[in-house]
Amino acid sequence: MSVCQEIVRDAYTNAGRPEEYDSTDVFFIAGEQFSYTAAVDGLMMREKPAANFFLGTFAAESLLLAEAGAMTGAIQIAGTDSTYQIPFFVVACDYCLIGEELYAASAYLSHEPRLMGTLRTADTVKIIIAILLFLSVTMVTINQWTNIEILNIIKHIFTVL
Amino acid sequence: MEFWKRRVPLIIVFCAGMTMIITYYIPQQWATDVLTGYSKWFQVIQGFALLLGVVSLTQVHSTKILKQRPGWAYSLVMMISFLTMMISGFVWGIKEGKAFMWIFNNVTTPLASTVFSMLAFYIASAAYRAFRARSLEASIMLISAIIVMIGRVAFGEMLSQLLPDSLSFLKLDEITQWLLRSPVGAAKRAIVIGMALSGVTISLRIILGLERTYMGSD
């Protein structure tokens, strides 16, 4: 929570409005899943924010939060690494960051060279993995028909790894 | 002061992160013991972080009650519930049969189940809004959703039994299984690969001190 308060305070300072920061705006709600969900739903219904950002790990509460926010008419942007919750956010939110887009968002917004560099590295490794996957599938498929010894050895290496 | 505020946290993060990475890949008992020790430390730190959260919670809600800001009645209910649970837990303990567990089993759990049950209605309203055949992609999603929803319930199985064996590939439960296994499974794996790579880069950035937003500004 202290880290969140620091980040929000820095955001206000960077935007040129340090006097508008209120430390009570960032507060702990609950450690239980549905207690937290009920509290946030109530906050959204009463305070009617203009925009909701759902970023992080979510479980069953994803649709409860997104639908409650949709009922207030707020614009909603979501991003999660929980693959089972992505469909709910895609359906209920205006914009959804899927998978690694959540991690790439900071690089996309700031264009900081360090962040762009890590993004480029991740993309390069993804291409390498895709090529390896394609070659592996091709070799295993050919091996099914021909039973060539070298392909058996390569398949065994990948199985062990 | 610069050393204690900026350098020491970076050193701690680097040492802890590298220790976790290295011991994870060493199949020795001492490495497992180190990982176990770290887990215990994390639980202790988690407890203190929860204490900070409780202090924040109390501060925010008590201020709201004292100044009678809009919605202060909800804060009053929250504080009464919080103090009741805390006092009953500290005074009588949290074992089965005590007041704390009675309140947890008969109030907290049913309330959580009630909130969870609202999910069914929210799914219906989200589906009503989302499953419209506005474009090709939306139509594909609509048809897939209908097939999966019917194929996963007993009604779909009943419909499938009406088909002859020669047309078994058209059975709804078979199509459902194929949809979930092949296109959905492929997409999910692609997302997981991308997220895993991004997670590794973010973790390395934090461990190596390139990402310092958690420490606040200079």
Tab-separated table of N, CA and C in Angstrom, chain A residues 2-123:
chain	number	residue	atom	x	y	z
A	2	SER	N	1.951	1.216	0.772
A	2	SER	CA	2.863	2.368	0.794
A	2	SER	C	3.453	2.618	-0.589
A	3	VAL	N	3.787	1.519	-1.292
A	3	VAL	CA	4.334	1.651	-2.649
A	3	VAL	C	3.293	2.314	-3.554
A	4	CYS	N	2.033	1.888	-3.437
A	4	CYS	CA	0.964	2.478	-4.263
A	4	CYS	C	0.815	3.964	-3.958
A	5	GLN	N	0.871	4.313	-2.696
A	5	GLN	CA	0.735	5.728	-2.320
A	5	GLN	C	1.879	6.548	-2.904
A	6	GLU	N	3.090	5.985	-2.860
A	6	GLU	CA	4.254	6.692	-3.427
A	6	GLU	C	4.093	6.901	-4.926
A	7	ILE	N	3.635	5.854	-5.614
A	7	ILE	CA	3.487	5.927	-7.070
A	7	ILE	C	2.434	6.977	-7.431
A	8	VAL	N	1.317	6.988	-6.717
A	8	VAL	CA	0.253	7.964	-7.011
A	8	VAL	C	0.747	9.381	-6.715
A	9	ARG	N	1.485	9.526	-5.612
A	9	ARG	CA	2.011	10.860	-5.262
A	9	ARG	C	2.955	11.363	-6.350
A	10	ASP	N	3.816	10.456	-6.843
A	10	ASP	CA	4.739	10.846	-7.915
A	10	ASP	C	3.990	11.204	-9.192
A	11	ALA	N	2.892	10.477	-9.453
A	11	ALA	CA	2.101	10.765	-10.650
A	11	ALA	C	1.504	12.171	-10.576
A	12	TYR	N	0.979	12.536	-9.409
A	12	TYR	CA	0.438	13.883	-9.225
A	12	TYR	C	1.535	14.924	-9.403
A	13	THR	N	2.725	14.645	-8.871
A	13	THR	CA	3.847	15.591	-8.979
A	13	THR	C	4.271	15.746	-10.433
A	14	ASN	N	4.372	14.601	-11.140
A	14	ASN	CA	4.778	14.654	-12.549
A	14	ASN	C	3.760	15.383	-13.410
A	15	ALA	N	2.470	15.313	-12.997
A	15	ALA	CA	1.425	16.010	-13.752
A	15	ALA	C	1.343	17.484	-13.386
A	16	GLY	N	2.155	17.912	-12.411
A	16	GLY	CA	2.169	19.319	-12.022
A	16	GLY	C	1.096	19.697	-11.017
A	17	ARG	N	0.510	18.692	-10.328
A	17	ARG	CA	-0.565	18.981	-9.350
A	17	ARG	C	-0.254	18.297	-8.014
A	18	PRO	N	0.887	18.579	-7.396
A	18	PRO	CA	1.205	17.866	-6.147
A	18	PRO	C	0.265	18.222	-5.006
A	19	GLU	N	-0.326	19.425	-5.066
A	19	GLU	CA	-1.188	19.851	-3.961
A	19	GLU	C	-2.515	19.096	-3.952
A	20	GLU	N	-2.867	18.484	-5.075
A	20	GLU	CA	-4.162	17.784	-5.144
A	20	GLU	C	-4.079	16.356	-4.633
A	21	TYR	N	-2.869	15.889	-4.336
A	21	TYR	CA	-2.747	14.514	-3.852
A	21	TYR	C	-3.272	14.403	-2.420
A	22	ASP	N	-4.098	13.403	-2.178
A	22	ASP	CA	-4.619	13.125	-0.847
A	22	ASP	C	-4.245	11.674	-0.527
A	23	SER	N	-3.483	11.496	0.546
A	23	SER	CA	-2.996	10.141	0.857
A	23	SER	C	-4.133	9.189	1.195
A	24	THR	N	-5.297	9.726	1.623
A	24	THR	CA	-6.423	8.838	1.964
A	24	THR	C	-7.142	8.331	0.711
A	25	ASP	N	-6.744	8.818	-0.472
A	25	ASP	CA	-7.330	8.299	-1.714
A	25	ASP	C	-6.863	6.883	-2.001
A	26	VAL	N	-5.691	6.525	-1.490
A	26	VAL	CA	-5.156	5.174	-1.685
A	26	VAL	C	-5.223	4.486	-0.336
A	27	PHE	N	-6.102	3.509	-0.209
A	27	PHE	CA	-6.273	2.872	1.082
A	27	PHE	C	-6.558	1.386	0.921
A	28	PHE	N	-6.295	0.674	1.988
A	28	PHE	CA	-6.527	-0.766	2.022
A	28	PHE	C	-8.019	-1.009	2.247
A	29	ILE	N	-8.581	-2.003	1.538
A	29	ILE	CA	-10.012	-2.306	1.704
A	29	ILE	C	-10.196	-3.614	2.465
A	30	ALA	N	-9.761	-4.721	1.874
A	30	ALA	CA	-9.972	-6.015	2.528
A	30	ALA	C	-9.013	-7.031	1.928
A	31	GLY	N	-8.733	-8.072	2.711
A	31	GLY	CA	-7.888	-9.140	2.203
A	31	GLY	C	-8.685	-10.276	1.595
A	32	GLU	N	-10.014	-10.291	1.849
A	32	GLU	CA	-10.872	-11.347	1.310
A	32	GLU	C	-11.426	-10.917	-0.050
A	33	GLN	N	-11.571	-11.897	-0.915
A	33	GLN	CA	-11.929	-11.638	-2.314
A	33	GLN	C	-13.244	-10.893	-2.443
A	34	PHE	N	-14.325	-11.431	-1.869
A	34	PHE	CA	-15.646	-10.852	-2.109
A	34	PHE	C	-15.941	-9.671	-1.199
A	35	SER	N	-15.240	-9.584	-0.073
A	35	SER	CA	-15.360	-8.375	0.749
A	35	SER	C	-14.818	-7.193	-0.042
A	36	TYR	N	-13.652	-7.409	-0.673
A	36	TYR	CA	-13.032	-6.368	-1.487
A	36	TYR	C	-13.934	-6.014	-2.668
A	37	THR	N	-14.511	-7.036	-3.295
A	37	THR	CA	-15.371	-6.807	-4.458
A	37	THR	C	-16.600	-5.998	-4.069
A	38	ALA	N	-17.256	-6.383	-2.977
A	38	ALA	CA	-18.458	-5.659	-2.541
A	38	ALA	C	-18.116	-4.203	-2.221
A	39	ALA	N	-16.977	-3.994	-1.563
A	39	ALA	CA	-16.586	-2.630	-1.204
A	39	ALA	C	-16.321	-1.785	-2.451
A	40	VAL	N	-15.594	-2.350	-3.416
A	40	VAL	CA	-15.260	-1.579	-4.630
A	40	VAL	C	-16.533	-1.319	-5.448
A	41	ASP	N	-17.422	-2.308	-5.530
A	41	ASP	CA	-18.689	-2.100	-6.247
A	41	ASP	C	-19.472	-0.949	-5.614
A	42	GLY	N	-19.520	-0.949	-4.281
A	42	GLY	CA	-20.212	0.133	-3.580
A	42	GLY	C	-19.573	1.492	-3.850
A	43	LEU	N	-18.241	1.527	-3.845
A	43	LEU	CA	-17.529	2.776	-4.124
A	43	LEU	C	-17.859	3.281	-5.525
A	44	MET	N	-17.865	2.364	-6.503
A	44	MET	CA	-18.140	2.763	-7.886
A	44	MET	C	-19.575	3.284	-8.022
A	45	MET	N	-20.518	2.642	-7.341
A	45	MET	CA	-21.915	3.054	-7.444
A	45	MET	C	-22.127	4.415	-6.791
A	46	ARG	N	-21.471	4.658	-5.667
A	46	ARG	CA	-21.687	5.920	-4.940
A	46	ARG	C	-20.902	7.060	-5.561
A	47	GLU	N	-19.621	6.831	-5.870
A	47	GLU	CA	-18.783	7.940	-6.314
A	47	GLU	C	-18.809	8.138	-7.825
A	48	LYS	N	-19.254	7.158	-8.577
A	48	LYS	CA	-19.417	7.239	-10.029
A	48	LYS	C	-18.175	7.827	-10.707
A	49	PRO	N	-17.082	7.086	-10.690
A	49	PRO	CA	-15.879	7.589	-11.364
A	49	PRO	C	-16.088	7.654	-12.870
A	50	ALA	N	-15.324	8.527	-13.511
A	50	ALA	CA	-15.446	8.659	-14.966
A	50	ALA	C	-14.761	7.510	-15.683
A	51	ALA	N	-13.684	6.985	-15.073
A	51	ALA	CA	-12.941	5.901	-15.715
A	51	ALA	C	-12.491	4.903	-14.668
A	52	ASN	N	-12.516	3.630	-15.051
A	52	ASN	CA	-12.049	2.561	-14.178
A	52	ASN	C	-10.906	1.830	-14.871
A	53	PHE	N	-9.855	1.571	-14.119
A	53	PHE	CA	-8.731	0.814	-14.648
A	53	PHE	C	-8.583	-0.450	-13.802
A	54	PHE	N	-8.783	-1.591	-14.425
A	54	PHE	CA	-8.630	-2.873	-13.725
A	54	PHE	C	-7.353	-3.520	-14.229
A	55	LEU	N	-6.272	-3.368	-13.477
A	55	LEU	CA	-4.978	-3.871	-13.919
A	55	LEU	C	-4.390	-4.754	-12.837
A	56	GLY	N	-4.025	-5.996	-13.184
A	56	GLY	CA	-3.416	-6.883	-12.205
A	56	GLY	C	-3.987	-8.285	-12.296
A	57	THR	N	-3.899	-8.993	-11.175
A	57	THR	CA	-4.406	-10.367	-11.113
A	57	THR	C	-5.828	-10.355	-10.596
A	58	PHE	N	-6.717	-11.054	-11.285
A	58	PHE	CA	-8.105	-11.133	-10.867
A	58	PHE	C	-8.566	-12.575	-10.899
A	59	ALA	N	-9.564	-12.846	-10.106
A	59	ALA	CA	-10.193	-14.170	-10.109
A	59	ALA	C	-11.670	-13.969	-10.437
A	60	ALA	N	-12.546	-14.611	-9.662
A	60	ALA	CA	-13.977	-14.549	-9.972
A	60	ALA	C	-14.550	-13.146	-9.876
A	61	GLU	N	-13.852	-12.249	-9.214
A	61	GLU	CA	-14.416	-10.912	-9.011
A	61	GLU	C	-14.302	-10.035	-10.255
A	62	SER	N	-13.653	-10.526	-11.301
A	62	SER	CA	-13.410	-9.676	-12.474
A	62	SER	C	-14.720	-9.177	-13.087
A	63	LEU	N	-15.657	-10.107	-13.314
A	63	LEU	CA	-16.901	-9.696	-13.960
A	63	LEU	C	-17.772	-8.891	-13.008
A	64	LEU	N	-17.714	-9.206	-11.711
A	64	LEU	CA	-18.482	-8.428	-10.735
A	64	LEU	C	-18.042	-6.974	-10.762
A	65	LEU	N	-16.735	-6.752	-10.801
A	65	LEU	CA	-16.218	-5.384	-10.821
A	65	LEU	C	-16.532	-4.703	-12.156
A	66	ALA	N	-16.286	-5.413	-13.257
A	66	ALA	CA	-16.455	-4.800	-14.577
A	66	ALA	C	-17.916	-4.469	-14.864
A	67	GLU	N	-18.818	-5.354	-14.483
A	67	GLU	CA	-20.238	-5.105	-14.732
A	67	GLU	C	-20.763	-3.976	-13.857
A	68	ALA	N	-20.331	-3.944	-12.604
A	68	ALA	CA	-20.765	-2.844	-11.728
A	68	ALA	C	-20.276	-1.516	-12.293
A	69	GLY	N	-19.040	-1.495	-12.779
A	69	GLY	CA	-18.515	-0.281	-13.389
A	69	GLY	C	-19.247	0.086	-14.667
A	70	ALA	N	-19.614	-0.920	-15.458
A	70	ALA	CA	-20.349	-0.661	-16.703
A	70	ALA	C	-21.716	-0.054	-16.407
A	71	MET	N	-22.320	-0.467	-15.297
A	71	MET	CA	-23.645	0.066	-14.946
A	71	MET	C	-23.584	1.548	-14.610
A	72	THR	N	-22.421	2.024	-14.131
A	72	THR	CA	-22.312	3.446	-13.813
A	72	THR	C	-22.010	4.289	-15.044
A	73	GLY	N	-21.700	3.620	-16.158
A	73	GLY	CA	-21.406	4.347	-17.397
A	73	GLY	C	-19.968	4.800	-17.532
A	74	ALA	N	-19.082	4.297	-16.666
A	74	ALA	CA	-17.675	4.714	-16.728
A	74	ALA	C	-16.975	4.023	-17.902
A	75	ILE	N	-15.958	4.694	-18.430
A	75	ILE	CA	-15.123	4.045	-19.439
A	75	ILE	C	-14.183	3.106	-18.681
A	76	GLN	N	-14.026	1.905	-19.205
A	76	GLN	CA	-13.288	0.894	-18.455
A	76	GLN	C	-12.152	0.325	-19.292
A	77	ILE	N	-10.976	0.271	-18.672
A	77	ILE	CA	-9.809	-0.314	-19.314
A	77	ILE	C	-9.282	-1.396	-18.377
A	78	ALA	N	-9.086	-2.587	-18.915
A	78	ALA	CA	-8.659	-3.702	-18.080
A	78	ALA	C	-7.420	-4.356	-18.668
A	79	GLY	N	-6.644	-4.950	-17.785
A	79	GLY	CA	-5.480	-5.713	-18.218
A	79	GLY	C	-5.139	-6.702	-17.132
A	80	THR	N	-4.997	-7.976	-17.509
A	80	THR	CA	-4.725	-8.993	-16.505
A	80	THR	C	-3.873	-10.100	-17.079
A	81	ASP	N	-3.158	-10.781	-16.187
A	81	ASP	CA	-2.399	-11.949	-16.607
A	81	ASP	C	-3.183	-13.234	-16.345
A	82	SER	N	-4.387	-13.102	-15.803
A	82	SER	CA	-5.218	-14.283	-15.530
A	82	SER	C	-5.966	-14.635	-16.811
A	83	THR	N	-5.528	-15.699	-17.480
A	83	THR	CA	-6.096	-16.020	-18.793
A	83	THR	C	-7.594	-16.336	-18.713
A	84	TYR	N	-8.057	-16.875	-17.566
A	84	TYR	CA	-9.472	-17.230	-17.470
A	84	TYR	C	-10.369	-16.005	-17.310
A	85	GLN	N	-9.794	-14.881	-16.945
A	85	GLN	CA	-10.619	-13.684	-16.727
A	85	GLN	C	-10.605	-12.745	-17.923
A	86	ILE	N	-9.702	-12.982	-18.868
A	86	ILE	CA	-9.614	-12.094	-20.040
A	86	ILE	C	-10.936	-12.037	-20.809
A	87	PRO	N	-11.615	-13.173	-21.062
A	87	PRO	CA	-12.894	-13.081	-21.791
A	87	PRO	C	-13.916	-12.193	-21.097
A	88	PHE	N	-13.969	-12.246	-19.764
A	88	PHE	CA	-14.932	-11.413	-19.041
A	88	PHE	C	-14.609	-9.933	-19.213
A	89	PHE	N	-13.326	-9.608	-19.162
A	89	PHE	CA	-12.948	-8.215	-19.333
A	89	PHE	C	-13.175	-7.757	-20.775
A	90	VAL	N	-12.903	-8.636	-21.741
A	90	VAL	CA	-13.119	-8.273	-23.144
A	90	VAL	C	-14.597	-7.934	-23.375
A	91	VAL	N	-15.466	-8.690	-22.722
A	91	VAL	CA	-16.904	-8.506	-22.915
A	91	VAL	C	-17.416	-7.270	-22.178
A	92	ALA	N	-16.921	-7.040	-20.978
A	92	ALA	CA	-17.521	-6.008	-20.124
A	92	ALA	C	-16.800	-4.664	-20.159
A	93	CYS	N	-15.567	-4.627	-20.668
A	93	CYS	CA	-14.810	-3.383	-20.640
A	93	CYS	C	-14.693	-2.792	-22.041
A	94	ASP	N	-14.419	-1.479	-22.082
A	94	ASP	CA	-14.278	-0.826	-23.389
A	94	ASP	C	-12.973	-1.234	-24.076
A	95	TYR	N	-11.893	-1.320	-23.300
A	95	TYR	CA	-10.606	-1.712	-23.859
A	95	TYR	C	-9.976	-2.733	-22.920
A	96	CYS	N	-9.303	-3.725	-23.520
A	96	CYS	CA	-8.711	-4.776	-22.708
A	96	CYS	C	-7.283	-5.025	-23.180
A	97	LEU	N	-6.360	-5.006	-22.236
A	97	LEU	CA	-4.971	-5.342	-22.541
A	97	LEU	C	-4.814	-6.842	-22.323
A	98	ILE	N	-4.516	-7.552	-23.386
A	98	ILE	CA	-4.484	-9.015	-23.320
A	98	ILE	C	-3.039	-9.472	-23.197
A	99	GLY	N	-2.798	-10.286	-22.155
A	99	GLY	CA	-1.499	-10.917	-22.021
A	99	GLY	C	-0.368	-9.928	-21.816
A	100	GLU	N	0.622	-9.982	-22.710
A	100	GLU	CA	1.814	-9.156	-22.519
A	100	GLU	C	1.571	-7.695	-22.829
A	101	GLU	N	0.420	-7.334	-23.379
A	101	GLU	CA	0.108	-5.918	-23.617
A	101	GLU	C	0.083	-5.153	-22.301
A	102	LEU	N	-0.297	-5.835	-21.228
A	102	LEU	CA	-0.314	-5.205	-19.909
A	102	LEU	C	1.099	-4.738	-19.545
A	103	TYR	N	2.087	-5.604	-19.795
A	103	TYR	CA	3.465	-5.252	-19.442
A	103	TYR	C	4.063	-4.275	-20.441
A	104	ALA	N	3.568	-4.301	-21.683
A	104	ALA	CA	4.105	-3.406	-22.715
A	104	ALA	C	3.483	-2.026	-22.647
A	105	ALA	N	2.399	-1.871	-21.892
A	105	ALA	CA	1.680	-0.587	-21.860
A	105	ALA	C	2.585	0.547	-21.381
A	106	SER	N	3.405	0.274	-20.350
A	106	SER	CA	4.260	1.339	-19.814
A	106	SER	C	5.269	1.782	-20.873
A	107	ALA	N	5.816	0.839	-21.629
A	107	ALA	CA	6.768	1.184	-22.695
A	107	ALA	C	6.068	1.949	-23.813
A	108	TYR	N	4.839	1.538	-24.110
A	108	TYR	CA	4.082	2.180	-25.190
A	108	TYR	C	3.733	3.624	-24.848
A	109	LEU	N	3.434	3.878	-23.588
A	109	LEU	CA	3.016	5.220	-23.194
A	109	LEU	C	4.206	6.161	-23.013
A	110	SER	N	5.294	5.637	-22.410
A	110	SER	CA	6.408	6.524	-22.073
A	110	SER	C	7.455	6.612	-23.180
A	111	HIS	N	7.544	5.588	-24.040
A	111	HIS	CA	8.582	5.508	-25.084
A	111	HIS	C	9.984	5.643	-24.511
A	112	GLU	N	10.139	5.222	-23.261
A	112	GLU	CA	11.461	5.292	-22.629
A	112	GLU	C	12.356	4.236	-23.266
A	113	PRO	N	13.584	4.588	-23.653
A	113	PRO	CA	14.432	3.628	-24.394
A	113	PRO	C	14.669	2.318	-23.646
A	114	ARG	N	14.836	2.425	-22.305
A	114	ARG	CA	15.082	1.214	-21.521
A	114	ARG	C	13.889	0.256	-21.604
A	115	LEU	N	12.709	0.803	-21.493
A	115	LEU	CA	11.500	-0.031	-21.544
A	115	LEU	C	11.269	-0.563	-22.956
A	116	MET	N	11.525	0.274	-23.961
A	116	MET	CA	11.364	-0.179	-25.348
A	116	MET	C	12.353	-1.283	-25.657
A	117	GLY	N	13.546	-1.189	-25.066
A	117	GLY	CA	14.562	-2.217	-25.279
A	117	GLY	C	14.129	-3.567	-24.753
A	118	THR	N	13.555	-3.582	-23.549
A	118	THR	CA	13.100	-4.862	-22.986
A	118	THR	C	11.929	-5.417	-23.793
A	119	LEU	N	11.092	-4.506	-24.300
A	119	LEU	CA	9.972	-4.954	-25.137
A	119	LEU	C	10.486	-5.597	-26.410
A	120	ARG	N	11.503	-4.950	-27.004
A	120	ARG	CA	12.089	-5.482	-28.239
A	120	ARG	C	12.717	-6.850	-27.995
A	121	THR	N	13.390	-6.984	-26.831
A	121	THR	CA	14.019	-8.271	-26.475
A	121	THR	C	12.968	-9.360	-26.335
A	122	ALA	N	11.880	-9.035	-25.629
A	122	ALA	CA	10.814	-10.029	-25.442
A	122	ALA	C	10.233	-10.444	-26.793
A	123	ASP	N	10.042	-9.488	-27.687
A	123	ASP	CA	9.493	-9.815	-29.015
A	123	ASP	C	10.456	-10.700	-29.798
